XYZ file of C-alpha atoms in Angstrom:
320
model
C 122.765 32.346 -46.234
C 121.955 33.881 -49.616
C 124.131 36.842 -50.457
C 122.262 40.130 -50.837
C 122.600 41.982 -54.128
C 124.551 45.236 -53.984
C 122.646 48.505 -54.213
C 124.349 51.846 -54.734
C 122.358 54.599 -53.025
C 122.853 58.233 -53.978
C 121.493 60.320 -51.130
C 120.485 63.840 -52.142
C 121.609 66.774 -50.020
C 119.945 69.014 -49.107
C 116.781 67.015 -48.414
C 113.986 66.999 -45.867
C 113.005 69.740 -43.452
C 113.441 73.368 -44.482
C 113.647 76.323 -42.082
C 109.960 77.200 -42.495
C 108.863 73.661 -41.632
C 111.179 73.486 -38.604
C 109.763 76.816 -37.380
C 106.142 75.658 -37.821
C 106.632 72.332 -36.016
C 108.635 74.016 -33.247
C 105.805 76.550 -32.885
C 103.288 73.795 -32.111
C 105.639 72.006 -29.719
C 106.577 75.237 -27.922
C 102.916 76.255 -27.604
C 102.153 72.849 -26.053
C 104.983 73.368 -23.545
C 103.870 76.882 -22.625
C 100.065 76.539 -22.657
C 99.552 72.794 -22.249
C 97.296 70.554 -24.322
C 95.227 71.008 -26.277
C 96.661 73.476 -28.770
C 94.589 73.920 -31.918
C 96.120 74.009 -35.396
C 94.203 75.241 -38.442
C 94.986 72.847 -41.293
C 97.923 70.411 -41.211
C 100.848 72.421 -39.810
C 102.951 70.953 -42.660
C 101.944 68.396 -45.266
C 103.287 65.233 -43.688
C 101.059 62.618 -42.062
C 103.844 61.278 -39.821
C 104.566 64.762 -38.440
C 100.857 65.529 -37.934
C 100.194 62.237 -36.127
C 103.211 62.860 -33.882
C 101.894 66.278 -32.890
C 98.396 64.869 -32.306
C 99.921 62.390 -29.857
C 101.425 65.330 -27.939
C 98.089 67.136 -27.680
C 97.634 69.149 -30.884
C 94.116 69.181 -32.337
C 93.923 69.817 -36.079
C 90.903 71.556 -37.595
C 90.136 72.866 -41.060
C 88.112 75.907 -39.972
C 87.961 78.097 -36.871
C 84.279 77.314 -36.255
C 85.368 73.799 -35.242
C 87.190 75.301 -32.236
C 85.170 75.753 -29.027
C 85.440 78.996 -27.071
C 88.762 78.523 -25.352
C 91.753 80.324 -23.943
C 94.015 77.848 -25.733
C 95.920 79.143 -28.756
C 95.217 78.290 -32.390
C 98.181 78.113 -34.736
C 97.977 78.935 -38.438
C 99.911 76.493 -40.638
C 103.145 77.164 -42.535
C 101.166 77.538 -45.779
C 99.575 80.836 -44.750
C 95.915 81.845 -44.495
C 93.588 84.362 -46.153
C 93.259 87.703 -44.344
C 89.711 86.781 -43.319
C 90.962 84.041 -40.955
C 92.886 86.277 -38.479
C 89.933 88.684 -38.635
C 87.528 85.926 -37.559
C 89.956 84.884 -34.804
C 90.094 88.450 -33.515
C 86.283 88.778 -33.487
C 85.997 85.550 -31.495
C 88.863 86.660 -29.228
C 90.809 83.533 -30.151
C 94.512 83.723 -29.284
C 96.046 83.144 -32.737
C 99.695 82.391 -33.475
C 100.779 82.714 -37.092
C 103.305 80.055 -38.159
C 103.200 81.060 -41.835
C 106.593 80.490 -43.453
C 108.343 83.877 -43.773
C 108.948 83.150 -47.468
C 105.194 82.778 -48.001
C 104.633 85.995 -46.031
C 107.070 87.670 -48.463
C 104.761 86.686 -51.354
C 101.738 88.058 -49.450
C 103.518 91.373 -48.974
C 104.510 91.545 -52.631
C 100.884 91.014 -53.685
C 99.728 93.707 -51.256
C 102.421 96.106 -52.498
C 101.280 95.759 -56.115
C 97.608 96.052 -55.187
C 98.251 99.287 -53.317
C 99.803 100.671 -56.488
C 96.701 99.834 -58.499
C 98.073 96.804 -60.322
C 96.133 93.638 -61.063
C 98.076 90.679 -59.674
C 98.479 87.283 -61.352
C 99.385 84.348 -59.093
C 101.168 81.377 -60.685
C 100.199 78.318 -58.658
C 98.004 75.251 -58.196
C 94.309 75.722 -57.456
C 93.178 74.497 -54.053
C 96.634 74.307 -52.455
C 96.475 75.995 -49.017
C 99.321 78.353 -49.884
C 97.476 79.498 -53.017
C 94.197 79.869 -51.104
C 96.048 82.006 -48.542
C 97.727 84.218 -51.138
C 94.520 84.741 -53.118
C 92.876 85.700 -49.823
C 95.287 88.577 -49.209
C 93.560 90.836 -51.723
C 89.950 91.790 -52.506
C 88.136 89.573 -54.989
C 88.757 90.710 -58.561
C 92.225 92.123 -57.920
C 94.230 88.860 -57.911
C 93.862 86.023 -60.418
C 95.231 82.475 -60.442
C 96.954 81.232 -63.603
C 97.929 77.549 -63.778
C 98.660 77.017 -67.486
C 99.847 78.976 -70.540
C 96.226 78.801 -71.735
C 95.116 80.644 -68.590
C 97.578 83.408 -69.446
C 96.386 83.604 -73.056
C 92.752 83.801 -71.949
C 93.301 86.436 -69.248
C 91.860 89.830 -70.118
C 93.407 92.544 -67.933
C 91.832 95.884 -67.189
C 95.123 97.515 -68.223
C 98.015 95.569 -69.801
C 100.464 98.207 -68.600
C 99.402 97.787 -64.972
C 100.071 94.142 -64.109
C 102.292 92.231 -61.677
C 102.813 88.570 -60.842
C 103.771 86.452 -57.836
C 104.213 82.680 -57.569
C 103.561 79.824 -55.179
C 106.812 79.038 -53.331
C 106.819 75.255 -53.895
C 106.475 75.001 -57.679
C 108.781 73.294 -60.144
C 111.548 75.745 -61.093
C 111.278 74.767 -64.775
C 107.475 74.981 -64.896
C 107.556 78.382 -63.240
C 110.228 79.619 -65.640
C 108.078 78.640 -68.632
C 105.005 80.310 -67.084
C 106.960 83.510 -66.442
C 108.177 83.445 -70.055
C 104.542 83.172 -71.200
C 103.557 86.062 -68.914
C 106.317 88.374 -70.097
C 105.694 87.472 -73.742
C 101.957 88.215 -73.504
C 102.363 91.197 -71.159
C 105.804 92.785 -71.779
C 105.258 95.434 -69.085
C 104.277 93.001 -66.316
C 106.257 93.477 -63.082
C 107.776 90.456 -61.331
C 109.333 89.943 -57.895
C 112.721 91.534 -57.190
C 113.828 88.068 -56.094
C 112.010 84.994 -57.342
C 109.307 83.552 -55.095
C 110.337 79.887 -55.399
C 111.816 79.189 -51.981
C 115.489 78.319 -51.469
C 114.616 74.827 -50.166
C 112.464 73.974 -53.186
C 115.249 75.139 -55.502
C 118.010 73.269 -53.671
C 116.092 69.987 -53.443
C 115.144 70.066 -57.110
C 118.714 70.826 -58.172
C 120.023 67.841 -56.169
C 117.472 65.547 -57.834
C 118.430 66.850 -61.293
C 122.082 66.097 -60.517
C 121.506 62.367 -60.013
C 118.205 61.456 -61.711
C 119.662 60.252 -65.023
C 122.385 58.187 -63.335
C 120.170 55.950 -61.147
C 117.772 53.119 -61.991
C 115.107 54.468 -59.652
C 114.329 57.368 -57.347
C 112.409 57.517 -54.091
C 111.047 60.820 -52.842
C 110.136 60.578 -49.165
C 107.035 62.665 -48.524
C 103.249 62.868 -48.390
C 101.057 62.784 -51.489
C 99.472 66.135 -50.527
C 102.872 67.837 -50.301
C 103.349 70.109 -53.315
C 107.135 70.309 -53.046
C 107.398 66.499 -52.717
C 105.214 65.939 -55.786
C 107.395 68.379 -57.729
C 110.541 66.425 -56.741
C 109.047 63.257 -58.238
C 108.149 65.137 -61.445
C 111.639 66.659 -61.643
C 113.207 63.192 -61.304
C 111.067 61.838 -64.147
C 111.753 64.821 -66.412
C 115.468 64.608 -65.677
C 115.735 61.057 -67.002
C 114.821 58.726 -64.132
C 112.678 55.867 -65.493
C 111.145 54.910 -62.136
C 110.291 57.553 -59.527
C 107.978 57.021 -56.589
C 106.665 59.267 -53.804
C 106.695 57.229 -50.583
C 105.697 58.179 -47.037
C 106.890 55.122 -45.074
C 108.827 51.910 -45.710
C 105.530 49.992 -45.683
C 104.479 51.951 -48.787
C 107.409 50.827 -50.954
C 106.283 48.672 -53.920
C 109.121 46.202 -53.555
C 108.453 44.335 -56.793
C 109.321 47.515 -58.733
C 112.734 47.775 -57.068
C 113.729 44.099 -57.165
C 116.199 44.341 -60.057
C 117.744 47.780 -59.568
C 121.444 48.343 -58.908
C 121.295 52.072 -58.109
C 118.762 54.201 -56.252
C 118.424 57.911 -55.585
C 116.754 59.039 -52.362
C 115.553 62.500 -51.424
C 112.885 63.918 -49.115
C 110.403 66.751 -49.457
C 110.753 69.832 -47.267
C 108.076 68.567 -44.851
C 109.486 65.027 -44.477
C 111.563 64.213 -41.355
C 114.928 62.465 -41.645
C 113.669 59.574 -39.499
C 111.516 58.458 -42.453
C 114.523 58.522 -44.795
C 116.380 56.336 -42.287
C 113.405 53.981 -42.000
C 113.230 53.480 -45.775
C 116.993 52.993 -46.065
C 116.839 50.379 -43.286
C 114.136 48.534 -45.239
C 116.357 48.522 -48.331
C 119.284 47.320 -46.184
C 117.254 44.223 -45.276
C 117.084 43.315 -48.976
C 120.325 44.723 -50.392
C 123.921 45.317 -49.405
C 124.017 49.111 -49.461
C 126.815 51.341 -50.701
C 125.767 54.867 -49.759
C 127.085 58.072 -51.289
C 125.839 61.600 -50.505
C 125.511 63.997 -53.427
C 125.455 67.576 -52.171
C 124.530 70.583 -54.307
C 124.154 73.308 -51.645
C 124.787 74.094 -47.981
C 121.751 75.330 -46.078
C 122.071 77.473 -42.984
C 118.745 79.343 -43.105
C 117.040 79.812 -39.733
C 113.715 81.473 -38.931
C 112.936 82.474 -35.319
C 109.722 81.319 -33.658
C 106.590 83.456 -33.970
C 106.929 86.436 -31.625
C 104.311 85.160 -29.136
C 106.371 82.008 -28.466
C 109.767 83.586 -27.919
C 110.956 83.388 -24.307
C 110.766 87.128 -23.711
C 107.097 87.284 -24.841
C 105.570 83.942 -23.812
C 103.107 84.201 -20.920
């Protein structure tokens, strides 16, 4: 029997599910237990195809808009990314029982934007156009009072009503370094702009990026376990590349690994986006174990103990 080549695996920690994702998935599962199938979910509860398919199998029905939901007594759950204010308003008009599974850290950004608006400030949102979290944050304020900036050019071209009356917030899943450079551009162009008391990039995004930075330059390749539509997973791949890793790939399942690219490596870093379950990390490692003799080492940069309780409607004392 041919001897397998050795492969040193550096496993990033923390990786995978964050507290907001756990809360959102638990919300769907708890609603299914309490109210029975089907339970409706507006948009993917988190950006991971494996998770979404698993919840579909249990009786969750995913829709993009509320008008796809028939008149029903069954609940509809809003995803972890948050929704514009108009969505709960529509749900209330249609007497739809809505449960908000927005990540509390996204809700914090919504409240910051509202706070600044109430004080008459124009709000700039640093983020990626079209991402559900950005759509939700933009939808917290009236049109014309919050503006998306994606690049330094957007900042240069922005013409405020009053340069002394500006504030900014950011998407929670951005690259730490990209956001830092955008904030520097904002404060350089608008010295009086007001920022968050605590930065908006979420703890899980920060921790996962720091772990990738720690090992990226010391491995031949890096695999980020996650979905292509997951912002935080895409940022992990970018961070790996910027930090010196010559080959970085975003992979959902073992079947998606381009094995020819990894044939001659002797070291591999593995991490997972905040919406990727550990079972997929294990699946991919098992696939590598079929081809290599693995030597696994965990590289930890932070301990995470954050916990968010279920939405109020699903807690035992309030559930019907």
